PDB file of C-alpha atoms in Angstrom:
ATOM      1  CA  MET C  88      12.416  -4.677 -18.913  1.00 50.00           C
ATOM      2  CA  LYS C  89      13.362  -1.112 -19.772  1.00 55.00           C
ATOM      3  CA  LYS C  90       9.830  -0.372 -21.079  1.00 58.00           C
ATOM      4  CA  ARG C  91       8.229  -1.683 -17.836  1.00 59.00           C
ATOM      5  CA  LEU C  92      10.453   0.537 -15.672  1.00 59.00           C
ATOM      6  CA  LEU C  93       9.398   3.534 -17.738  1.00 67.00           C
ATOM      7  CA  ASP C  94       5.776   2.666 -17.768  1.00 84.00           C
ATOM      8  CA  PRO C  95       3.841   5.863 -16.728  1.00 88.00           C
ATOM      9  CA  THR C  96       1.618   3.964 -14.375  1.00 90.00           C
ATOM     10  CA  VAL C  97       4.604   3.012 -12.254  1.00 89.00           C
ATOM     11  CA  TRP C  98       5.584   6.697 -11.806  1.00 90.00           C
ATOM     12  CA  LYS C  99       1.962   7.822 -11.254  1.00 93.00           C
ATOM     13  CA  PHE C 100       1.420   5.055  -8.690  1.00 91.00           C
ATOM     14  CA  LEU C 101       4.576   6.112  -6.847  1.00 90.00           C
ATOM     15  CA  LEU C 102       3.435   9.746  -6.863  1.00 93.00           C
ATOM     16  CA  VAL C 103       0.031   8.813  -5.470  1.00 94.00           C
ATOM     17  CA  GLY C 104       1.824   6.562  -2.974  1.00 87.00           C
ATOM     18  CA  ALA C 105       3.955   9.435  -1.766  1.00 91.00           C
ATOM     19  CA  LEU C 106       0.878  11.470  -1.028  1.00 91.00           C
ATOM     20  CA  ASN C 107      -0.876   8.496   0.513  1.00 86.00           C
ATOM     21  CA  THR C 108       2.188   7.742   2.580  1.00 83.00           C
ATOM     22  CA  LEU C 109       2.233  11.257   4.125  1.00 90.00           C
ATOM     23  CA  VAL C 110      -1.292  10.753   5.309  1.00 86.00           C
ATOM     24  CA  GLY C 111      -1.269   7.063   6.219  1.00 87.00           C
ATOM     25  CA  SER C 112       2.168   6.678   7.741  1.00 86.00           C
ATOM     26  CA  GLY C 113       1.734   9.841   9.682  1.00 91.00           C
ATOM     27  CA  VAL C 114      -1.409   8.361  11.266  1.00 90.00           C
ATOM     28  CA  MET C 115       0.334   5.013  11.789  1.00 89.00           C
ATOM     29  CA  PHE C 116       3.460   6.364  13.477  1.00 90.00           C
ATOM     30  CA  LEU C 117       1.587   8.865  15.557  1.00 94.00           C
ATOM     31  CA  LEU C 118      -0.797   6.300  16.848  1.00 95.00           C
ATOM     32  CA  TYR C 119       1.941   3.799  17.637  1.00 92.00           C
ATOM     33  CA  ASN C 120       4.429   6.211  19.188  1.00 94.00           C
ATOM     34  CA  LEU C 121       2.228   8.941  20.718  1.00 96.00           C
ATOM     35  CA  ALA C 122      -1.085   7.199  21.433  1.00 96.00           C
ATOM     36  CA  HIS C 123       0.642   3.893  22.317  1.00 95.00           C
ATOM     37  CA  ALA C 124      -1.737   1.962  20.094  1.00 95.00           C
ATOM     38  CA  GLY C 125      -0.652  -1.527  19.124  1.00 92.00           C
ATOM     39  CA  TYR C 126       1.183  -2.618  16.012  1.00 86.00           C
ATOM     40  CA  TRP C 127      -1.853  -3.971  14.053  1.00 84.00           C
ATOM     41  CA  LEU C 128      -4.204  -1.177  15.096  1.00 93.00           C
ATOM     42  CA  SER C 129      -1.692   1.404  13.919  1.00 92.00           C
ATOM     43  CA  VAL C 130      -1.087  -0.509  10.625  1.00 83.00           C
ATOM     44  CA  CYS C 131      -4.832  -0.805  10.004  1.00 86.00           C
ATOM     45  CA  ALA C 132      -5.418   2.880  10.738  1.00 90.00           C
ATOM     46  CA  ASN C 133      -2.753   3.721   8.179  1.00 85.00           C
ATOM     47  CA  TYR C 134      -4.641   1.994   5.465  1.00 77.00           C
ATOM     48  CA  LEU C 135      -8.030   3.156   6.463  1.00 83.00           C
ATOM     49  CA  ALA C 136      -6.848   6.753   6.520  1.00 84.00           C
ATOM     50  CA  GLY C 137      -5.179   6.631   3.157  1.00 84.00           C
ATOM     51  CA  GLY C 138      -7.496   4.153   1.436  1.00 84.00           C
ATOM     52  CA  MET C 139      -9.990   6.553  -0.020  1.00 79.00           C
ATOM     53  CA  VAL C 140      -7.308   8.892  -1.347  1.00 84.00           C
ATOM     54  CA  SER C 141      -5.480   5.979  -2.849  1.00 91.00           C
ATOM     55  CA  PHE C 142      -8.603   4.475  -4.397  1.00 92.00           C
ATOM     56  CA  LEU C 143      -9.741   7.706  -6.133  1.00 88.00           C
ATOM     57  CA  LEU C 144      -6.307   8.809  -7.248  1.00 91.00           C
ATOM     58  CA  ASN C 145      -5.229   5.416  -8.537  1.00 93.00           C
ATOM     59  CA  LYS C 146      -8.537   4.683 -10.220  1.00 92.00           C
ATOM     60  CA  TYR C 147      -8.810   7.975 -12.161  1.00 92.00           C
ATOM     61  CA  PHE C 148      -5.243   9.329 -12.297  1.00 93.00           C
ATOM     62  CA  THR C 149      -2.891   6.315 -12.324  1.00 93.00           C
ATOM     63  CA  PHE C 150      -4.887   3.621 -14.152  1.00 92.00           C
ATOM     64  CA  GLN C 151      -7.476   5.909 -15.810  1.00 90.00           C
ATOM     65  CA  ASN C 152     -10.277   3.507 -15.025  1.00 89.00           C
ATOM     66  CA  ARG C 153     -13.764   4.897 -15.433  1.00 87.00           C
ATOM     67  CA  ASP C 154     -15.697   1.767 -14.500  1.00 86.00           C
ATOM     68  CA  ARG C 155     -18.141   2.184 -11.625  1.00 86.00           C
ATOM     69  CA  SER C 156     -19.045  -0.881  -9.696  1.00 88.00           C
ATOM     70  CA  ALA C 157     -19.237  -2.216  -6.200  1.00 91.00           C
ATOM     71  CA  ALA C 158     -17.182  -5.212  -7.372  1.00 92.00           C
ATOM     72  CA  GLN C 159     -14.280  -2.833  -8.237  1.00 92.00           C
ATOM     73  CA  VAL C 160     -14.407  -1.262  -4.777  1.00 91.00           C
ATOM     74  CA  ALA C 161     -14.394  -4.786  -3.308  1.00 94.00           C
ATOM     75  CA  ARG C 162     -11.402  -5.822  -5.439  1.00 95.00           C
ATOM     76  CA  PHE C 163      -9.569  -2.712  -4.328  1.00 93.00           C
ATOM     77  CA  ALA C 164     -10.339  -3.378  -0.637  1.00 91.00           C
ATOM     78  CA  LEU C 165      -9.352  -7.023  -1.016  1.00 95.00           C
ATOM     79  CA  THR C 166      -6.070  -5.995  -2.743  1.00 95.00           C
ATOM     80  CA  VAL C 167      -5.177  -3.557  -0.037  1.00 89.00           C
ATOM     81  CA  ALA C 168      -6.070  -6.034   2.757  1.00 90.00           C
ATOM     82  CA  VAL C 169      -4.235  -8.954   1.309  1.00 95.00           C
ATOM     83  CA  CYS C 170      -1.105  -6.937   0.473  1.00 94.00           C
ATOM     84  CA  ALA C 171      -1.047  -5.326   3.908  1.00 89.00           C
ATOM     85  CA  LEU C 172      -1.431  -8.695   5.691  1.00 93.00           C
ATOM     86  CA  ILE C 173       1.318 -10.309   3.617  1.00 96.00           C
ATOM     87  CA  ALA C 174       3.695  -7.345   3.757  1.00 95.00           C
ATOM     88  CA  TYR C 175       3.347  -6.503   7.434  1.00 91.00           C
ATOM     89  CA  GLY C 176       2.901 -10.171   8.412  1.00 94.00           C
ATOM     90  CA  LEU C 177       6.316 -10.953   6.826  1.00 96.00           C
ATOM     91  CA  ALA C 178       7.993  -7.755   7.879  1.00 96.00           C
ATOM     92  CA  ARG C 179       7.355  -8.131  11.583  1.00 94.00           C
ATOM     93  CA  PRO C 180       9.099 -11.403  12.140  1.00 96.00           C
ATOM     94  CA  LEU C 181      11.872 -10.793   9.644  1.00 96.00           C
ATOM     95  CA  VAL C 182      12.746  -7.340  10.984  1.00 96.00           C
ATOM     96  CA  GLY C 183      12.399  -8.592  14.567  1.00 93.00           C
ATOM     97  CA  TRP C 184      14.921 -11.323  13.792  1.00 96.00           C
ATOM     98  CA  ALA C 185      17.311  -8.916  11.932  1.00 96.00           C
ATOM     99  CA  LEU C 186      17.119  -6.392  14.800  1.00 96.00           C
ATOM    100  CA  THR C 187      17.494  -8.903  17.685  1.00 95.00           C
ATOM    101  CA  GLY C 188      19.022  -7.073  20.598  1.00 95.00           C
ATOM    102  CA  TYR C 189      17.129  -3.845  19.944  1.00 96.00           C
ATOM    103  CA  GLY C 190      14.072  -2.825  21.941  1.00 95.00           C
ATOM    104  CA  PRO C 191      10.516  -3.499  20.822  1.00 93.00           C
ATOM    105  CA  ALA C 192       9.900   0.027  19.647  1.00 91.00           C
ATOM    106  CA  VAL C 193      12.891  -0.098  17.287  1.00 94.00           C
ATOM    107  CA  ARG C 194      11.996  -3.547  15.966  1.00 94.00           C
ATOM    108  CA  GLU C 195       8.300  -2.634  15.363  1.00 90.00           C
ATOM    109  CA  ASN C 196       9.047   0.774  13.840  1.00 91.00           C
ATOM    110  CA  GLY C 197      11.539  -0.954  11.557  1.00 95.00           C
ATOM    111  CA  ALA C 198       8.949  -3.580  10.725  1.00 94.00           C
ATOM    112  CA  MET C 199       6.403  -0.884   9.846  1.00 89.00           C
ATOM    113  CA  LEU C 200       8.964   0.793   7.601  1.00 92.00           C
ATOM    114  CA  ALA C 201       9.939  -2.441   5.828  1.00 95.00           C
ATOM    115  CA  GLY C 202       6.255  -3.460   5.600  1.00 93.00           C
ATOM    116  CA  MET C 203       5.473  -0.178   3.801  1.00 87.00           C
ATOM    117  CA  CYS C 204       8.127  -0.917   1.175  1.00 91.00           C
ATOM    118  CA  LEU C 205       7.003  -4.512   0.586  1.00 95.00           C
ATOM    119  CA  TYR C 206       3.330  -3.394   0.568  1.00 91.00           C
ATOM    120  CA  THR C 207       3.996  -0.780  -2.100  1.00 88.00           C
ATOM    121  CA  ALA C 208       5.448  -3.370  -4.531  1.00 91.00           C
ATOM    122  CA  LEU C 209       2.690  -5.937  -3.894  1.00 95.00           C
ATOM    123  CA  ASN C 210      -0.064  -3.336  -4.018  1.00 92.00           C
ATOM    124  CA  TYR C 211       1.029  -1.944  -7.428  1.00 92.00           C
ATOM    125  CA  PHE C 212       0.675  -5.299  -9.085  1.00 93.00           C
ATOM    126  CA  GLY C 213      -2.596  -6.027  -7.193  1.00 94.00           C
ATOM    127  CA  GLN C 214      -4.148  -2.747  -8.261  1.00 92.00           C
ATOM    128  CA  ARG C 215      -2.877  -2.808 -11.795  1.00 91.00           C
ATOM    129  CA  TYR C 216      -3.744  -6.381 -12.640  1.00 92.00           C
ATOM    130  CA  PHE C 217      -6.684  -7.099 -10.237  1.00 94.00           C
ATOM    131  CA  ALA C 218      -8.461  -4.073  -8.793  1.00 92.00           C
ATOM    132  CA  PHE C 219      -8.206  -1.777 -11.905  1.00 90.00           C
ATOM    133  CA  ARG C 220      -7.409  -4.328 -14.563  1.00 84.00           C
ATOM    134  CA  PRO C 221      -8.103  -2.983 -18.068  1.00 73.00           C
ATOM    135  CA  GLY C 222     -11.536  -3.947 -19.300  1.00 67.00           C
ATOM    136  CA  SER C 223     -12.845  -4.902 -15.824  1.00 59.00           C
ATOM    137  CA  LYS C 224     -16.532  -4.125 -15.640  1.00 58.00           C
ATOM    138  CA  GLY C 225     -17.518  -5.288 -12.240  1.00 55.00           C
TER     139      GLY C 225
END
């Protein structure tokens, strides 16, 4: 267990995630709170805005994967989409229930924050073992 916590890919992934979070969540919260875009549009814009940065940095910096294939791009996109749908799909009803009595803006901002945390954990494993798995050639 200790070795896994100290795995350099975890720390690199979190560093890339911090950068990606600044871009993506900034877009998400600005769209939702200032442009009054809906929950799912704001969430999707988050991952579209940060997706390219995340792909390139995680591919080359975090997982040091030099393979070039359309299949790898597809695996990355699938990983991001599935993790986002699971994380935000679970976060919205759970946080909504936990914050019953608060207004919709508080519940949905809370759901977006909780979704980000769950997404990060799911996405690490999806990228490490599916999108950029060692030895993947397409």
